[in-house]
Amino acid sequence: SYRKVKGINNNFFPALRMCNSYWNRENPNLKISTHTDELLLGMASQIAEKEDHIVVEDVRDYWYGFMKYSRTDFIAMSIQRGRDMGLSPYNNVREFFGLEPVQSWEKLSSQNNREVINGLAALYGNDISKLEFIPGIMVDSVGSDELLRAILLNQFERLRDGDRFWFENEKNGLFTKDEIKQIRNITFHDVLVAVTSANDSDFQPNVFIWRDGNPCPQPQQLKVEVLANCTPLIVTDYFQGSAAGFGILIIAICCFPLVSLLIAWIVAHTRKRSFKKLQKGKTPHTEKQTFSEGMEATEWLGPKETSHQIYLQFHANHLIKVLDSRCSVIRSISLQHQNEVDLIQSNNKGHKALLLKIPKEYDLVLLFNSEEERSNFIGNLKVFFESNNRAINLSEMKEQELLKKAVTKQQRSQILETFFRHSLSQVLDIDKSDAGDYTFEVSQKVREALKCELSRAEFAESLGLKPQALFVESMFSLADKDGNGYLSFREFLDILVIFMKGSPEEKSKLMFTMYDIDGNGYLSKEEFFRMLRSFIEISNNCLSKDLTQQVIESMFQEAGFQDKEELTWEDFHFLLKDHDNVLQLSKLCFQGVEFPEHFKHNKNFRVSFIDKGHHKPTNGVYTNSHDPQQMVYSVEQDGQELRKRFGKKKSSYQPHLYTEARREKYQKSKIQQKIQQFKRFIENYRRHIVCVVIFYAISAGLFAERAFYYAYASPKSGIAEITFVGIIISRGSAATISLMYSYILLTMCRNLITFLRETFLNRYIPFDAAIDFHRWIAMAALVFSILHTAGHVVNVYIFSVSPLSILSCIFSTVFIDDGSDLPQKYYWWFFETVPGMTGVLLLVVLAILYIFASRHFRRISFRGFWITHHLYVVLYILTIIHGSFALIQQPRFYIYLIVPAIFYLGDKLMSLSRKKTEISVVKAELLPSGVTHLKFQRPQDFDYKSGQWVQIACLSLGTNEYHPFTLTSAPHEETLSLHIRAAGPWTTRLRELYSPESVAELNGYPKIYLDGPFGEGHQEWNKFEVSVLVGGGIGVTPFASILKDLVFKSSVNSKILCKKIYFIWVTRTQRQFEWLADIIREVEENDKNDLVSVHIYITQLAEKFDLRTTMLYICERHFQKVLNQSLFTGLHSITHFGRPPFVPFFNSLQEVHPEVRKIGVFSCGPPGMTKNVEKACQQLNKRDQAHFVHHYENF
């Protein structure tokens, strides 16, 4: 009888199922040998189903093998193997075995489903000759029998005839004829009986066919429906449990720059603090107002403000001073004009708040730690008020209401803003909607804005001055008509009207009255001196007292008043008669207040333009007279350009028009101007553009070549089929960054660049832009490094989910197919392989390098930049190791690196040979504005050109870092000199090191180490007929050398192309860089051919015609007129107030030098200044006139 078999879920079924038993070693039905006997007995009596074309589930997805093979479709695999082995089509096989080929699809078999036949025909394009062997065998149920029989017979005969051990082969002598006969009579029935425990009667004679009466008939025909379902496939996810870790790792890698940014911020913050301490230690401390006693409290400033600790001091003259925690006075409260004071205390639990109401100012709100402290303070306050005959109105309210009632400093500022806005609206006729209509305001405080009065401190603050300034004191005393110590709205309005709309006579009268201290109607020389000192005080005492006295004597003598000790108003106004236009335009400027357009005047008002009429060639050299009588000043007013000569009446002036250029200029549309600007841009930067395009084209070509190679042309390792996108991105970017990280070294070969820029190659390669190329290559390399990393992230993910059998084919030197089929985890690729670990370290190095090399952190901490940028050595070592593992390809980085590395090492060795020599400092001076002047020996064979720079190091500072500075000495001088501004820790410590005290302690000047010289764009000044040098701040250093060099060459009649130089010096105050004034003075004395025209712009003085600077302007013009030199600098050069208007200045150059087609502009200074110069050049290059070529350096 048939025995039931146990299924997976312990259910019983009539027979075993192949899909659940074929590859299952733990089958519960086949535990002992008897179970195998029973299986064979059942198979001998089991009747097979009728053949059809359907492939059962058991051989489709449950085939012999492990992992992926268990998912393989047996028939599909067999068909594919037939294609791989080159099996002939079905009809060709039939013809080979002598059978008639099938002529049509309909003749394959009538028993098959026509839908299947039609689908098969469509699959092979209705071409019966293309029908493959295995599908043909399956669908041809009639013809396939004879074909299979022929194949089996053919194979059997060939196997038999080729087997020398075949039992019927008598020649091998293995068996006798009787034994052969006996073997031939053995059946499979006999074999089963022999190898099993069954009896002879348990099997039918022909075990392949069961007939009625044979033993063990099956109870029913077996079908799929009565058998157990196939076991669901077990899915193995190689990435299971790795997703979170993989994501965290990628995020951590992306955070490398953020961590580096945090470190850089900490370093920068530390450097700032140390630098401030260093500056504070060397800056003379201003004496603070400190007091021995004081009542401590906490001041409440507002609901959104932070309270801070203060001390209150009671002084004579009804004065209360508020001090901060450092005992510096932050506020003075005068009660001189108040008979009684309101004092409000909180009655909440704790009783800690106290409000001191201060009329006409913001209130003082104090918080105490306890009620006892507050009571002590109130007691002391009462004593103070009683001693000054002042009454106190003491009241109580809840703390919340008390704070709400207090007028805070912010609220007071809003009230003052309303005050100024309305006063100016009445004077300047500003639209009421802009000023605000207070009839609709509901706030009592705002409605009372126009009733408020200004204190002296508030008035000074509105002017941007200090309360104790002489100007503030004089003007406030004049405006305070009632003498109550405050300015009412009407008092303020009266004086404002004169400043804004008054005539020159009224303004001069006002100034006269302001400084007529004794009110006798005369202005003595002492009072005149006080007036000028008040203006000079505003400009940080830009003139000495002696020079001020000299100005007064000169002005008195010029006007014929040298015998007078006092001036009437008529005399005073006569002094200013030549400057009525200046007084007409002067006004009083308030902080944060914008004036209407018709009150705004052109900033070029005080700018000297260059007039062609005063530049006539002398012996081929352009000259410019320094005679102030011939100076031409441009004044733009009401859209008209006027010219005014000192001492003469105004006369109309029309600049010489160059018809063709002017006509083209005005006829051109904006599109034409843009085209012209673009053409000029191409002309200026054609070398840059060509070099950048060539380099980036090579880089892009490398990327494309490597990507194409690994995508389509590489040997079939299988890696492209596994990770197509990842491999082309990673390989393409690897080739590109190999090129970029190698050839970026050439941009740092300073000695090589300095040499090459003097050769013909400089015509084609912009060597001056080496640093810019360095940055551009570095940024492009960073982008491709990120792409390379992204490609490998994709690769790691793909490799982490690929079976070991596949990885062992791709990376045969790394993996061995041990049958486990489990790949390595993602972290193995990152941290346990040489390419992975070095790749992660490279990302760390790159993050540090790029963050610390950014402009912001480089300026804050040059030492941090210096140290971290030396990690480039680690970068190249790691890059070489990164590719040495040859995981995907053989190392190639050395191919790109070897040539640039040889040049770079040679350049470094040249610099090192110079750096070993100590240079003795001959002279050291500490100049104003934190500038240190070093003069040192010129090394033997040290040849350089004006405008070049060097690097210096000083081991006495405890560091070997080198810093770049421009040489201020000229090539013909026997010594070298530098002017170094103390802008950071290193330069500040250098200044301290060369201070007289330190030099005395060291018994001499510390020695320095020198590297250079190196070339830059400023040394191109002599390649233009006309050059413009623009220096701002310490950026004037390269031009000091150029100016001295030019004058020297001119004095020795050296042949130079440059015929005229315009030097524009932009400085905050003339005292900031007095050493340059000495150099300019030397240039003026030696400039016999008038090659140099110097224009000095002092930006500290207001650009607008503010009354505060009007007198300084008048005095300056007087000094230029009488003494032929500037009052502020002592030079013959023209001095201007405010910032230079580059567009009008450059435009006048085009008129003065019409025959010059190309003008060189060289600027060095803050980025804002060089950017303005660049904009001016671009704007003028839109016109078809002289072409401005701009070279600039920022610091």
Short mmCIF file of C-alpha atoms in Angstrom, two decimals, residues 300-307 410:
data_model
loop_
_atom_site.label_atom_id
_atom_site.label_comp_id
_atom_site.label_asym_id
_atom_site.label_seq_id
_atom_site.Cartn_x
_atom_site.Cartn_y
_atom_site.Cartn_z
CA TRP A 300 16.86 97.13 32.75
CA LEU A 301 17.10 98.32 29.14
CA GLY A 302 13.94 96.88 27.61
CA PRO A 303 11.84 93.74 27.21
CA LYS A 304 14.08 92.35 24.46
CA GLU A 305 17.38 93.72 25.75
CA THR A 306 19.87 92.11 28.11
CA SER A 307 20.18 93.73 31.52
CA GLN A 410 14.94 102.31 22.04
#
